Amino acid sequence: MQSVGIFVKNLTSGGAEKQAVLLARTLSKEVKTHFIVFNADKVHEKYLTRLKEDSNISIALFSGGHISRFNQLVRYIRTNRIDILFSYLAAANLYACLVGKLTHTKVYTGLRNVDLPWKKRLVDRLLTNHFATGTIVNCFTGKQNFVRHGFAESRLTVIPNGFENIQPYKPRTQANVVRVITVGRFHPQKDYDTALRVFAEIHRKNKKTAYDIIGYGEEEEFIMNRVKELGLEASCRIFINPDNIPELLDSADIYLSTSLIEGTSNSIMEAMNASLPIVATNVGDNSYLIEEGVNGYLLPIKDVEGIATKLTALVDDINLRQQMGKESLARLTRNYSVEAFRNNYMKILIQES
């Protein structure tokens, strides 16, 4: 039986880390699986708990200085005779390729967005083209972009994010207040300024609307200040990294995403799982998640007027919200199931066996 390692630098609350945990839980049914965290000081307990629920997953958490942790990684790979190592994000990709050369382990690095800052892109291009066995990209638009930037196309494989525990359809009833929701890191990439300007526009026309913003990150203060500047304190709720995101999605009516850059958006997939219609910017693989006019709408970035128009159409029509929400769930089930996710990775393992 093959021995597979899944390697992350940190196990904090992010989309890449969530997919790494899902991959471990998925592959553990097929192969001997190890989940390896380079920095034990940055571990989110909810993800660690998910890993510990599966007794087939061996967990390794490394502590100490960088050199000490790297040496621990090398020893762990050798001792457990790991055949293939899947890594996530730039720093982990670098460590994985170095240890792969020392231990003769096959390494598949991971690119988890449609693009990267230029320094990280240069490092990952070097690793993909000259050191890694292959690289997994989580979105089709990402692959196209990386090829344009000199990544070897033959070394890039697209495996979209998988979605675990797809729920039954959740119809909404007419509520006194129509609730819009956004989930995502508080980062400039998510363009919360546009999202708040859009909501301010629809709330000006219809006071029976509310907006929930869920996330964490460097723009927390900026978002709170913009809520005040736009006079939205009474209609906006801000949740900092809560543990009840599924419940908040279930209590919402429409999902809004104004990102400037995306890969395959975990947050949009979670909204689809909650049977929500989606209004989003046409970036990354959003066009694979959202079919225009079927389960939502796609708009250009920063198009406040256009986004507000589509959002207003959904606010004003519960039947449209229900119809599109049902289509969101159906689309998620068809294209992003755990079974499809597992099969894509198993193809690589069979190829390398």
CSV table of C-alpha atoms in Angstrom, one decimal, residues 69-242:
chain,number,residue,atom,x,y,z
A,69,ARG,CA,11.7,21.4,12.2
A,70,PHE,CA,13.1,20.7,8.7
A,71,ASN,CA,15.3,17.9,10.1
A,72,GLN,CA,12.2,16.5,11.9
A,73,LEU,CA,10.4,16.6,8.5
A,74,VAL,CA,13.2,14.7,6.8
A,75,ARG,CA,13.3,12.0,9.5
A,76,TYR,CA,9.6,11.6,9.5
A,77,ILE,CA,9.4,11.2,5.7
A,78,ARG,CA,12.2,8.6,5.8
A,79,THR,CA,11.0,6.7,8.9
A,80,ASN,CA,7.4,6.4,7.5
A,81,ARG,CA,8.6,5.7,3.9
A,82,ILE,CA,6.3,8.2,2.4
A,83,ASP,CA,6.0,7.7,-1.4
A,84,ILE,CA,4.2,10.9,-2.4
A,85,LEU,CA,4.0,14.2,-0.6
A,86,PHE,CA,1.2,16.7,-1.5
A,87,SER,CA,2.0,20.2,-0.3
A,88,TYR,CA,-0.1,23.3,0.1
A,89,LEU,CA,1.0,27.0,-0.5
A,90,ALA,CA,4.4,28.5,-1.3
A,91,ALA,CA,6.5,28.0,1.8
A,92,ALA,CA,5.3,24.4,2.2
A,93,ASN,CA,6.0,23.8,-1.5
A,94,LEU,CA,9.6,24.9,-1.0
A,95,TYR,CA,10.2,22.7,2.1
A,96,ALA,CA,8.5,19.8,0.4
A,97,CYS,CA,10.7,20.0,-2.7
A,98,LEU,CA,13.8,20.2,-0.7
A,99,VAL,CA,12.9,17.2,1.4
A,100,GLY,CA,11.8,15.4,-1.7
A,101,LYS,CA,15.3,15.6,-3.1
A,102,LEU,CA,16.9,14.4,0.1
A,103,THR,CA,14.5,11.5,0.6
A,104,HIS,CA,13.7,10.6,-3.1
A,105,THR,CA,10.0,11.2,-2.4
A,106,LYS,CA,7.7,12.3,-5.2
A,107,VAL,CA,6.3,15.8,-4.5
A,108,TYR,CA,3.2,17.4,-5.9
A,109,THR,CA,3.1,21.1,-5.0
A,110,GLY,CA,-0.1,23.1,-4.7
A,111,LEU,CA,-1.2,26.4,-6.2
A,112,ARG,CA,-4.4,27.4,-4.4
A,113,ASN,CA,-5.3,30.6,-6.2
A,114,VAL,CA,-5.7,32.1,-9.6
A,115,ASP,CA,-2.4,34.1,-9.2
A,116,LEU,CA,0.3,34.8,-6.7
A,117,PRO,CA,2.5,37.8,-5.7
A,118,TRP,CA,5.4,37.9,-8.2
A,119,LYS,CA,8.1,36.7,-5.7
A,120,LYS,CA,6.0,33.7,-4.7
A,121,ARG,CA,5.2,33.0,-8.3
A,122,LEU,CA,8.8,33.0,-9.3
A,123,VAL,CA,9.6,30.5,-6.5
A,124,ASP,CA,6.6,28.3,-7.4
A,125,ARG,CA,7.5,28.4,-11.1
A,126,LEU,CA,11.0,27.2,-10.3
A,127,LEU,CA,9.7,24.4,-8.1
A,128,THR,CA,7.0,23.3,-10.6
A,129,ASN,CA,9.3,23.3,-13.6
A,130,HIS,CA,12.5,21.8,-12.1
A,131,PHE,CA,11.9,20.1,-8.7
A,132,ALA,CA,8.3,18.9,-8.2
A,133,THR,CA,7.0,15.7,-9.8
A,134,GLY,CA,3.9,17.8,-10.6
A,135,THR,CA,1.7,20.6,-9.4
A,136,ILE,CA,-2.0,20.7,-8.4
A,137,VAL,CA,-3.9,23.8,-9.3
A,138,ASN,CA,-7.4,24.2,-7.8
A,139,CYS,CA,-8.9,26.2,-10.7
A,140,PHE,CA,-8.9,26.2,-14.5
A,141,THR,CA,-8.4,30.0,-14.8
A,142,GLY,CA,-5.4,29.6,-12.4
A,143,LYS,CA,-3.8,27.0,-14.7
A,144,GLN,CA,-4.3,29.3,-17.7
A,145,ASN,CA,-2.7,32.2,-15.8
A,146,PHE,CA,0.3,30.3,-14.5
A,147,VAL,CA,1.0,28.9,-18.0
A,148,ARG,CA,1.1,32.5,-19.3
A,149,HIS,CA,3.7,33.2,-16.6
A,150,GLY,CA,6.0,30.4,-17.7
A,151,PHE,CA,4.9,27.4,-15.7
A,152,ALA,CA,5.2,24.2,-17.7
A,153,GLU,CA,1.7,23.2,-18.8
A,154,SER,CA,2.5,19.5,-18.8
A,155,ARG,CA,3.3,19.7,-15.0
A,156,LEU,CA,0.0,21.3,-14.0
A,157,THR,CA,-3.1,19.3,-13.1
A,158,VAL,CA,-6.4,21.0,-12.3
A,159,ILE,CA,-8.3,19.4,-9.4
A,160,PRO,CA,-11.1,21.7,-8.2
A,161,ASN,CA,-11.8,21.9,-4.5
A,162,GLY,CA,-14.0,19.1,-3.1
A,163,PHE,CA,-17.0,19.7,-0.9
A,164,GLU,CA,-17.8,17.5,2.0
A,165,ASN,CA,-21.3,16.8,3.5
A,166,ILE,CA,-23.5,18.2,0.8
A,167,GLN,CA,-26.8,19.0,2.5
A,168,PRO,CA,-30.4,18.5,1.4
A,169,TYR,CA,-32.2,21.5,-0.2
A,170,LYS,CA,-33.2,24.2,2.3
A,171,PRO,CA,-36.1,26.3,1.0
A,172,ARG,CA,-36.5,29.8,2.5
A,173,THR,CA,-39.8,31.3,3.6
A,174,GLN,CA,-40.7,35.0,3.2
A,175,ALA,CA,-38.9,36.9,6.0
A,176,ASN,CA,-39.5,40.3,7.4
A,177,VAL,CA,-35.9,41.1,6.6
A,178,VAL,CA,-33.9,39.8,3.6
A,179,ARG,CA,-30.4,39.0,4.8
A,180,VAL,CA,-27.4,39.2,2.5
A,181,ILE,CA,-24.2,37.4,3.6
A,182,THR,CA,-20.5,37.4,2.7
A,183,VAL,CA,-17.9,35.0,4.1
A,184,GLY,CA,-14.2,35.6,3.5
A,185,ARG,CA,-10.9,36.8,4.8
A,186,PHE,CA,-10.7,40.5,5.6
A,187,HIS,CA,-8.2,41.2,2.9
A,188,PRO,CA,-8.0,43.7,0.0
A,189,GLN,CA,-8.5,40.9,-2.4
A,190,LYS,CA,-12.1,40.5,-1.2
A,191,ASP,CA,-12.9,44.1,-1.9
A,192,TYR,CA,-15.2,44.7,1.0
A,193,ASP,CA,-15.5,48.4,0.1
A,194,THR,CA,-17.4,47.5,-3.0
A,195,ALA,CA,-19.6,45.0,-1.1
A,196,LEU,CA,-20.5,47.7,1.5
A,197,ARG,CA,-21.2,50.3,-1.1
A,198,VAL,CA,-23.5,47.8,-2.9
A,199,PHE,CA,-25.4,47.0,0.3
A,200,ALA,CA,-25.7,50.7,1.2
A,201,GLU,CA,-27.3,51.2,-2.2
A,202,ILE,CA,-29.9,48.4,-1.8
A,203,HIS,CA,-30.5,49.3,1.8
A,204,ARG,CA,-31.3,52.9,0.8
A,205,LYS,CA,-34.1,51.6,-1.4
A,206,ASN,CA,-35.3,48.9,0.9
A,207,LYS,CA,-34.8,49.2,4.7
A,208,LYS,CA,-36.0,45.6,5.2
A,209,THR,CA,-32.5,44.3,4.3
A,210,ALA,CA,-29.6,43.3,6.5
A,211,TYR,CA,-25.9,42.3,5.8
A,212,ASP,CA,-23.8,39.8,7.7
A,213,ILE,CA,-20.0,40.0,7.1
A,214,ILE,CA,-18.0,37.0,8.4
A,215,GLY,CA,-14.2,36.6,8.4
A,216,TYR,CA,-11.0,37.7,10.0
A,217,GLY,CA,-7.8,39.5,8.9
A,218,GLU,CA,-5.9,42.7,8.3
A,219,GLU,CA,-8.9,44.8,7.1
A,220,GLU,CA,-11.1,44.3,10.2
A,221,GLU,CA,-10.7,47.9,11.3
A,222,PHE,CA,-11.2,49.2,7.8
A,223,ILE,CA,-14.5,47.3,7.4
A,224,MET,CA,-15.8,48.5,10.8
A,225,ASN,CA,-15.0,52.1,9.9
A,226,ARG,CA,-16.6,51.8,6.5
A,227,VAL,CA,-19.8,50.4,8.1
A,228,LYS,CA,-19.9,53.5,10.3
A,229,GLU,CA,-19.1,55.9,7.5
A,230,LEU,CA,-21.9,54.5,5.4
A,231,GLY,CA,-24.4,54.7,8.3
A,232,LEU,CA,-25.0,50.9,8.3
A,233,GLU,CA,-24.4,50.1,11.9
A,234,ALA,CA,-28.0,49.1,12.5
A,235,SER,CA,-28.2,46.8,9.5
A,236,CYS,CA,-24.7,45.2,9.4
A,237,ARG,CA,-23.4,42.5,11.7
A,238,ILE,CA,-19.7,41.6,11.7
A,239,PHE,CA,-18.6,38.2,12.9
A,240,ILE,CA,-14.9,37.6,13.6
A,241,ASN,CA,-14.0,34.0,12.7
A,242,PRO,CA,-17.1,32.4,14.3
